[in-house]
Amino acid sequence: MQKETRKNIFVAATYGATLVLGLILGQNYADQQGNKPGNTLVPIGLSDNTYKLQQVVDLISAAYVDSINTDSIQNGAINHIIAHLDPYSTFLLPKESQSQTEILEGTFEGIGMEYFNLNDTLLIVGLITNGPADKAGFKVGDRILRIDNKQLAGVGISKEEVDRLIRGNRGTEVSFHIKRDNIELPVPIKAIRDQINVSSLDVAYMIEPTVGFVRIRRFGQRTADEFRSAIIQLKKQGAQSLVLDLRDNGGGYFHVAIQLAGEFFADKRLIVYTEGAHEKRREYFSERPGEFKDGKLVVLVNDRTASASEVVAGAIQDWDRGTIIGRRSYGKGIVQEQFDFADGSTINLSIAKYFTPLGRSIQKKYRANWSNMDSSVGMTKGLWALDTLYAHGQAYKTGMGREVYSGGGIVPDVLIPRDYNELSLLYQQITKSSYLDQFVYERFTKQLPAYSIENFLQGYDLPYSEYLAFIRFLNVTGGIEVSPQKQRDLHDLIQTDIEALVGRYYFGREAYFKVKNRDDKYIKKAMEALLPQLLVKQ
């Protein structure tokens, strides 16, 4: 977005939000941004009351009986006003903004190590290939005793403190005292911190001899490039069809989603357009022939597929480029623009709605939840209620005559029935806790296997005795009782979860998803659509 356009959108949005930042910060913000042409918020001054809130902050700072942090007052006021706008506009403090940026950029400065706090000892459960930790000689299964002589084992150290010790400026050194195979190594392992790049692709592999599979976790800065490279490799391995898994993908960079969607078209196509009260219609097209412009395509979605992911799914569906399989997507059709303060905090402001090539808005309805209004403190985090039970909106016809709908997400071409065991409160409680990880790391990490990943995927099934051991573990460790009926209902789900975690520990992230995909009903439907001959063999 051009800087001048960005400024105009921000100023216009400020009018619409009852002078959001002019009321709060007045000239302070313009002073902070003085060296950033195009980002400056010019005080609007529509009335004598424009600076009322700033005057209140100044008054409190100068005359209040106790000393007080005026930054916290201003931040609270911003949060309060942003809460009036929509469910998606947010104000992020500097650390929150930095964390969001690291996630979307896929980079941070550290050593590339994944660990789990097992019984108050840090167990290394994953290493980024060719990262500093990998190069320094760490191994999966190592236990960290001390970092730079700071004791970790047995002292109840927090994750935040561990991250602070491990992360640091690029080029700096950090030392680890390690126990390996129950013996403390005589010399610490030293690693040099570096920039770590984390792929936004969970996995890319050949799921069948002619079918590639790519799962995208989020749309980060490098996602389109990573996807393009993955497709080139899969085509070399014989991929003629593709399963694109966007389940649980909550979105990310809007422009990256547009780039990725363009990889599925041979010619220039409209991917999406945006429009808002203060932003004229703007159209976004694919730019060149895509790497996967030919071949059958299936896109997997569920109710946690949102925003940028829905841009991709909507374009593919509207142009009849592929088959959408799964559950109705989340329904977030609003674009945010990020605006920065000098202190590192940011506002992610909703500036426009996006529409699929046929003109569909997939935004679900949202409304103010006034029951959560407290007259003394104003609106709370739970202000906005999102409608999750909704009927179809307006119907549109694709070029092939299929009916597709607006409003409330992307409706799949092939609907997967709900798995009520997966949605049960008990299963959600189990998966959101750390009990599965703790059970696996306590019982299956004594030594790495001598067999290959292929043998593991083809031949390993969790013994039923181990499943019962996990049920007992839940009861003893977590106080969670599982009835005999629930044991039967949840067996397949939990067995797959445990097998996938074991696979990840033994063979890395790719093995985790290969195990999860073995009996996945979404994958089975995708194979039916791409390889109908498989049905004859069954």
XYZ file of C-alpha atoms in Angstrom:
538
model
C 0.000 0.000 0.000
C 1.343 3.475 -0.887
C 2.405 5.516 2.127
C 0.008 8.363 1.297
C -2.863 5.918 0.844
C -1.957 4.256 4.111
C -2.042 7.641 5.868
C -5.374 8.548 4.316
C -6.903 5.226 5.315
C -5.678 5.635 8.845
C -7.001 9.198 9.137
C -10.331 8.232 7.604
C -10.586 5.247 9.914
C -9.850 7.553 12.813
C -12.920 9.619 11.955
C -15.006 6.450 11.847
C -13.702 5.311 15.246
C -14.697 8.517 17.053
C -11.277 10.068 16.571
C -9.449 7.015 17.953
C -5.904 8.259 18.181
C -6.505 11.975 18.022
C -8.522 11.681 21.209
C -5.924 9.528 22.910
C -2.573 10.824 21.862
C -3.150 14.133 20.117
C 0.018 15.810 18.968
C 2.181 13.229 20.799
C 1.671 10.700 18.004
C 2.397 13.249 15.297
C 5.598 14.197 17.147
C 6.658 10.525 17.432
C 6.076 9.958 13.739
C 7.653 13.200 12.551
C 10.405 11.410 10.671
C 8.009 8.999 8.955
C 6.228 10.826 6.108
C 3.025 9.049 5.201
C 2.625 7.444 8.621
C 1.869 10.655 10.523
C -1.540 10.991 12.053
C -2.417 14.662 11.691
C -4.515 15.945 14.626
C -7.994 16.423 13.224
C -9.361 19.090 15.528
C -13.039 18.933 14.581
C -14.121 20.416 17.904
C -12.817 21.808 21.150
C -13.264 18.317 22.637
C -10.769 16.636 20.282
C -8.049 16.497 22.915
C -10.268 15.858 25.921
C -8.832 12.418 26.615
C -5.262 13.657 26.195
C -6.042 16.501 28.589
C -7.300 13.965 31.136
C -4.063 11.989 30.826
C -2.021 15.175 31.239
C -4.098 16.191 34.261
C -3.620 12.833 35.963
C 0.104 12.912 35.224
C 0.483 16.397 36.718
C -1.924 16.393 39.651
C -2.923 12.864 40.712
C -2.262 11.976 44.347
C -0.112 8.926 43.507
C 2.539 8.451 40.852
C 1.106 6.584 37.881
C 2.312 5.134 34.580
C 0.699 7.299 31.903
C 1.713 4.799 29.203
C -0.527 2.178 30.795
C -3.406 4.689 30.868
C -2.948 5.486 27.187
C -2.614 1.810 26.249
C -5.771 1.009 28.186
C -7.632 3.808 26.445
C -6.505 2.575 23.025
C -7.619 -0.960 23.867
C -10.984 0.374 25.044
C -11.627 2.276 21.813
C -10.371 -0.488 19.519
C -12.781 -2.854 21.297
C -15.673 -0.796 19.910
C -14.713 -1.361 16.274
C -14.883 -5.046 15.260
C -13.651 -8.427 16.543
C -10.415 -8.312 14.551
C -8.870 -4.865 15.032
C -6.251 -5.129 17.774
C -3.700 -3.062 19.665
C -0.438 -4.867 20.397
C 2.175 -3.846 22.919
C 5.811 -3.905 21.702
C 6.562 -7.483 22.846
C 3.265 -8.747 21.415
C 3.938 -6.966 18.138
C 7.473 -8.373 17.940
C 6.186 -11.889 18.618
C 3.555 -11.563 15.891
C 6.170 -10.281 13.443
C 8.542 -13.167 14.242
C 5.756 -15.668 13.641
C 4.736 -14.168 10.303
C 8.262 -13.434 9.135
C 9.298 -16.930 10.221
C 12.564 -15.660 11.680
C 14.081 -15.112 15.087
C 17.559 -15.048 16.586
C 18.411 -18.166 18.563
C 19.841 -21.658 18.096
C 16.979 -23.660 16.545
C 16.002 -26.028 19.327
C 12.619 -27.358 20.486
C 12.336 -28.545 24.080
C 9.734 -29.916 26.495
C 9.735 -29.448 30.260
C 9.556 -33.042 31.469
C 9.398 -33.417 35.238
C 11.226 -30.120 35.724
C 14.008 -31.036 33.285
C 14.292 -29.642 29.767
C 14.210 -32.452 27.196
C 15.293 -31.639 23.639
C 12.562 -32.984 21.357
C 13.433 -31.323 18.054
C 16.253 -29.576 16.178
C 16.088 -27.406 13.083
C 18.218 -29.089 10.426
C 21.521 -27.261 9.950
C 20.606 -24.762 12.653
C 23.182 -23.686 15.264
C 22.074 -26.363 17.778
C 22.205 -29.083 15.121
C 25.653 -27.969 13.968
C 26.918 -27.726 17.552
C 26.179 -31.426 18.154
C 22.972 -31.485 20.177
C 20.825 -34.595 19.844
C 17.142 -35.255 20.329
C 16.835 -36.790 23.788
C 19.494 -34.613 25.419
C 18.504 -33.129 28.770
C 19.565 -29.569 29.587
C 20.943 -29.143 33.090
C 22.373 -25.616 32.936
C 22.578 -22.737 30.467
C 25.628 -20.512 30.962
C 25.896 -21.935 34.503
C 22.271 -21.009 35.234
C 20.703 -24.061 36.907
C 17.572 -25.338 35.133
C 16.905 -28.881 36.297
C 14.748 -29.134 39.388
C 14.289 -25.407 40.027
C 10.919 -24.777 38.367
C 12.205 -22.225 35.855
C 9.609 -20.541 33.623
C 9.419 -20.863 29.839
C 9.927 -17.100 29.524
C 13.179 -17.325 31.478
C 14.401 -20.272 29.379
C 13.626 -18.383 26.164
C 15.506 -15.366 27.502
C 18.562 -17.539 28.213
C 18.499 -19.344 24.866
C 17.664 -16.467 22.572
C 19.983 -13.546 22.015
C 21.763 -11.426 19.468
C 23.087 -13.080 16.370
C 26.748 -14.032 16.704
C 26.743 -14.380 20.495
C 27.682 -17.639 22.222
C 25.650 -19.705 24.672
C 26.827 -22.784 26.624
C 24.739 -25.808 27.640
C 25.523 -28.440 30.233
C 23.916 -31.616 28.920
C 22.992 -35.048 30.239
C 22.987 -37.661 27.491
C 22.039 -41.302 28.081
C 21.873 -40.526 31.829
C 25.487 -39.301 31.886
C 26.457 -35.627 32.142
C 28.820 -34.695 29.321
C 32.228 -33.629 30.654
C 32.329 -30.458 28.550
C 29.464 -28.049 27.817
C 28.176 -27.764 24.259
C 28.568 -24.267 22.871
C 26.366 -22.812 20.141
C 26.597 -19.509 18.275
C 23.231 -17.796 17.986
C 22.113 -17.031 14.466
C 19.029 -16.051 12.512
C 16.646 -19.005 12.515
C 14.245 -19.460 9.622
C 11.146 -21.491 10.391
C 9.157 -22.747 7.414
C 5.446 -21.993 7.308
C 4.965 -25.302 5.500
C 4.349 -28.060 8.015
C 5.149 -30.764 5.512
C 5.431 -31.485 1.782
C 5.695 -35.081 0.548
C 4.311 -37.644 -1.894
C 1.259 -39.111 -0.239
C 0.634 -41.456 -3.209
C 2.871 -42.234 -6.211
C 1.253 -39.463 -8.310
C -0.188 -37.233 -5.561
C 1.704 -34.548 -3.652
C 0.624 -33.280 -0.253
C 1.413 -29.837 1.184
C 0.195 -28.539 4.523
C 0.553 -24.795 5.195
C 0.495 -23.633 8.810
C 0.168 -19.896 8.140
C 0.847 -17.346 5.418
C 4.183 -15.836 6.400
C 6.568 -13.661 4.459
C 8.249 -16.569 2.620
C 5.271 -18.947 2.259
C 4.750 -18.438 -1.485
C 8.458 -19.025 -2.212
C 8.544 -22.092 0.045
C 5.428 -23.480 -1.614
C 6.857 -22.895 -5.090
C 10.040 -24.761 -4.173
C 8.030 -27.615 -2.652
C 5.900 -27.968 -5.792
C 8.979 -28.092 -8.019
C 10.399 -30.929 -5.911
C 7.099 -32.820 -5.786
C 6.706 -32.600 -9.558
C 10.208 -34.051 -9.941
C 9.014 -36.964 -7.805
C 6.038 -37.537 -10.099
C 3.257 -35.403 -8.620
C 0.439 -34.947 -11.102
C -2.208 -34.074 -8.512
C -2.038 -32.134 -5.270
C -3.711 -32.036 -1.874
C -3.342 -28.575 -0.314
C -4.123 -28.777 3.395
C -5.282 -25.454 4.866
C -6.917 -26.912 7.958
C -6.250 -24.906 11.119
C -4.564 -22.192 9.039
C -5.722 -18.941 10.610
C -4.332 -16.688 7.875
C -1.395 -14.312 7.795
C -0.149 -11.943 5.124
C -2.880 -11.081 2.628
C -0.482 -10.381 -0.272
C 1.269 -13.724 0.232
C -2.043 -15.582 -0.027
C -2.649 -13.842 -3.353
C 0.787 -14.904 -4.602
C 0.183 -18.487 -3.551
C -3.282 -18.662 -5.140
C -1.693 -17.525 -8.396
C 0.398 -20.718 -8.450
C -2.710 -22.656 -9.529
C -3.575 -20.678 -12.664
C -2.043 -20.658 -16.146
C -3.147 -17.150 -17.089
C -3.970 -13.837 -15.444
C -6.916 -14.305 -13.082
C -8.669 -12.148 -10.538
C -7.867 -13.693 -7.149
C -9.690 -11.313 -4.829
C -10.773 -7.700 -4.530
C -11.106 -5.426 -1.520
C -13.462 -2.594 -0.735
C -14.238 -0.546 2.346
C -16.026 2.577 3.492
C -12.788 4.533 3.057
C -11.067 2.366 0.467
C -12.123 2.122 -3.157
C -12.381 -1.234 -4.863
C -8.958 -2.688 -5.510
C -8.428 -5.851 -7.544
C -5.615 -8.372 -7.147
C -4.628 -10.703 -9.987
C -2.286 -13.620 -10.474
C 0.895 -12.326 -12.064
C 2.344 -15.211 -14.100
C 1.760 -18.869 -14.961
C 1.852 -20.825 -11.716
C 4.036 -23.783 -10.811
C 0.951 -25.987 -10.420
C -1.204 -24.534 -13.175
C -2.140 -28.021 -14.427
C -3.205 -31.161 -12.628
C -6.000 -32.043 -10.268
C -6.255 -30.089 -7.039
C -8.005 -30.671 -3.720
C -8.054 -28.095 -0.919
C -8.812 -29.221 2.641
C -10.518 -26.730 4.976
C -12.171 -26.803 8.386
C -13.807 -24.383 10.798
C -10.390 -23.016 11.798
C -9.420 -22.166 8.216
C -9.619 -18.389 8.183
C -8.783 -15.099 6.497
C -5.893 -15.422 4.001
C -6.593 -19.169 3.731
C -10.152 -18.373 2.696
C -8.823 -16.035 -0.004
C -7.004 -18.987 -1.572
C -9.912 -21.432 -1.179
C -12.415 -18.885 -2.514
C -10.424 -18.179 -5.682
C -9.913 -21.876 -6.392
C -13.619 -22.576 -5.890
C -14.913 -19.622 -7.923
C -12.732 -20.491 -10.921
C -13.573 -24.226 -10.712
C -9.839 -24.887 -10.356
C -10.159 -27.550 -7.675
C -12.392 -29.330 -5.193
C -12.864 -27.954 -1.679
C -13.260 -30.747 0.900
C -13.946 -30.517 4.621
C -15.981 -28.335 6.950
C -17.284 -24.825 6.425
C -14.423 -22.385 6.978
C -14.295 -19.786 9.730
C -15.644 -16.792 7.826
C -13.196 -13.917 8.320
C -13.387 -11.692 5.272
C -11.805 -8.529 6.654
C -8.357 -7.172 5.826
C -6.158 -5.597 8.513
C -3.455 -3.020 7.924
C -0.672 -2.593 10.481
C 0.155 0.882 11.769
C 3.240 1.367 13.933
C 4.031 3.558 16.911
C 7.560 4.716 17.681
C 7.701 2.583 20.852
C 7.186 -0.651 18.871
C 3.490 -1.058 19.629
C 1.113 -1.450 16.703
C -2.518 -1.220 15.723
C -3.861 -3.839 13.342
C -6.829 -1.926 11.953
C -9.605 -3.412 9.814
C -9.660 -1.280 6.676
C -11.662 -3.229 4.089
C -13.624 -6.358 3.316
C -12.414 -8.771 0.707
C -14.519 -10.481 -1.938
C -13.900 -13.609 -3.989
C -13.707 -13.351 -7.810
C -17.483 -13.894 -8.115
C -18.139 -11.107 -5.613
C -18.780 -13.239 -2.538
C -18.126 -11.871 0.915
C -17.287 -14.733 3.241
C -17.419 -12.645 6.419
C -19.696 -14.126 9.049
C -21.935 -11.747 10.933
C -20.673 -10.174 14.127
C -22.515 -8.070 16.617
C -21.882 -6.280 19.876
C -22.443 -8.544 22.876
C -23.879 -5.941 25.174
C -24.370 -8.436 27.985
C -20.601 -8.183 28.502
C -20.758 -4.427 28.954
C -19.655 -3.129 32.337
C -20.702 0.484 32.816
C -17.781 1.125 35.136
C -14.973 -0.116 32.905
C -16.532 -0.259 29.446
C -16.283 -3.080 26.948
C -14.452 -6.302 27.643
C -12.564 -8.743 25.437
C -15.803 -10.692 25.056
C -17.653 -7.756 23.531
C -18.076 -9.206 20.070
C -20.250 -12.248 19.424
C -19.658 -14.121 16.152
C -22.516 -16.043 14.611
C -21.416 -19.643 14.115
C -24.798 -21.041 13.125
C -25.787 -19.379 9.898
C -27.718 -20.141 6.751
C -26.348 -19.761 3.242
C -26.134 -16.221 1.933
C -26.604 -15.238 -1.694
C -25.972 -17.980 -4.258
C -23.538 -17.515 -7.154
C -22.856 -19.791 -10.116
C -19.361 -20.699 -11.239
C -18.384 -21.139 -14.868
C -19.182 -24.860 -14.589
C -22.615 -24.084 -13.127
C -21.854 -25.007 -9.517
C -23.613 -23.020 -6.841
C -21.395 -21.291 -4.286
C -22.504 -19.005 -1.483
C -21.622 -15.766 0.239
C -21.614 -15.051 3.950
C -20.199 -17.159 6.755
C -17.137 -18.822 5.266
C -16.340 -21.114 2.342
C -18.845 -23.951 2.008
C -16.959 -27.078 0.819
C -17.910 -28.927 -2.348
C -17.588 -32.165 -0.380
C -18.689 -31.959 3.243
C -17.008 -34.082 5.930
C -19.392 -35.010 8.785
C -18.510 -33.717 12.225
C -16.580 -36.063 14.476
C -18.325 -35.588 17.799
C -15.656 -37.591 19.620
C -13.084 -35.087 18.408
C -15.329 -32.218 19.525
C -16.056 -33.714 22.940
C -15.043 -31.712 25.989
C -13.011 -34.642 27.305
C -10.909 -34.970 24.160
C -10.428 -31.201 23.993
C -9.287 -31.228 27.622
C -6.773 -33.975 26.878
C -5.330 -32.390 23.728
C -5.077 -28.889 25.187
C -3.146 -30.182 28.183
C 0.437 -31.464 28.021
C -0.487 -34.980 29.159
C -0.060 -36.617 25.759
C 3.436 -35.135 25.371
C 4.377 -35.981 28.945
C 3.231 -39.593 28.570
C 5.113 -40.076 25.294
C 8.330 -38.441 26.485
C 8.343 -40.425 29.715
C 7.768 -43.818 28.077
C 9.189 -43.688 24.544
C 12.379 -41.649 24.798
C 14.771 -44.069 26.472
C 16.499 -44.732 23.166
C 15.947 -43.972 19.507
C 14.770 -46.860 17.294
C 17.061 -48.837 15.024
C 14.467 -49.067 12.237
C 13.670 -46.560 9.471
C 10.823 -44.080 9.197
C 9.292 -46.196 6.424
C 9.181 -49.245 8.701
C 7.734 -47.133 11.492
C 4.968 -45.730 9.285
C 4.066 -49.111 7.838
C 4.439 -51.313 10.865
C 4.089 -49.410 14.119
C 0.779 -49.562 15.951
C 0.438 -48.543 19.568
C -0.173 -51.654 21.703
C -3.546 -51.578 23.442
C -1.757 -52.025 26.750
C -0.022 -48.674 26.166
C -3.363 -47.028 25.468
C -4.708 -48.348 28.773
C -1.514 -47.123 30.446
C -2.272 -43.641 29.126
C -5.827 -43.804 30.494
C -4.376 -44.672 33.914
C -1.815 -41.902 33.538
C -4.619 -39.380 32.939
C -6.322 -40.464 36.124
C -3.231 -40.507 38.331
C -1.454 -37.430 36.965
C -4.320 -35.223 35.864
C -7.236 -36.484 37.897
C -9.127 -37.111 34.643
C -11.489 -40.080 34.757
C -12.365 -41.750 31.467
C -15.396 -44.019 31.472
C -15.251 -47.413 29.697
C -17.519 -46.034 26.947
C -15.289 -43.008 26.423
C -12.236 -45.261 26.361
C -13.765 -47.051 23.386
C -14.970 -43.831 21.704
C -11.639 -42.033 21.949
C -9.331 -44.979 21.295
C -8.628 -44.305 17.603
C -8.086 -40.569 18.106
C -5.740 -40.928 21.061
C -3.865 -43.858 19.528
C -3.136 -41.744 16.431
C -2.061 -38.781 18.579
C 0.392 -40.907 20.561
C 1.774 -42.614 17.453
C 2.241 -39.228 15.759
C 4.127 -37.816 18.755
C 6.338 -40.883 18.903
C 7.016 -40.514 15.171
C 7.904 -36.844 15.567
C 10.334 -37.589 18.391
C 12.003 -40.410 16.480
C 11.988 -38.979 12.942
C 10.989 -35.288 13.006
C 8.019 -33.126 12.034
C 7.341 -34.816 8.709
C 6.737 -38.156 10.411
C 4.166 -36.543 12.710
C 1.954 -35.521 9.793
C 2.517 -38.730 7.870
C 1.189 -40.674 10.863
C -1.753 -38.299 11.321
C -2.655 -38.642 7.642
C -2.712 -42.462 7.592
C -6.340 -42.746 8.731
C -7.500 -39.166 8.228
C -11.050 -39.038 6.821
C -10.305 -35.757 4.999
C -7.348 -37.395 3.259
C -9.430 -40.418 2.315
C -12.037 -38.163 0.668
C -9.270 -36.297 -1.151
C -7.894 -39.561 -2.532
C -11.373 -40.554 -3.686
C -11.606 -37.297 -5.625
C -8.111 -37.545 -7.121
C -7.660 -41.293 -7.534
C -11.065 -42.925 -7.970
C -9.315 -46.113 -9.072
C -8.279 -46.638 -5.454
C -11.941 -47.280 -4.616
C -11.993 -50.207 -7.005
C -9.010 -51.774 -5.212
C -10.622 -51.510 -1.780
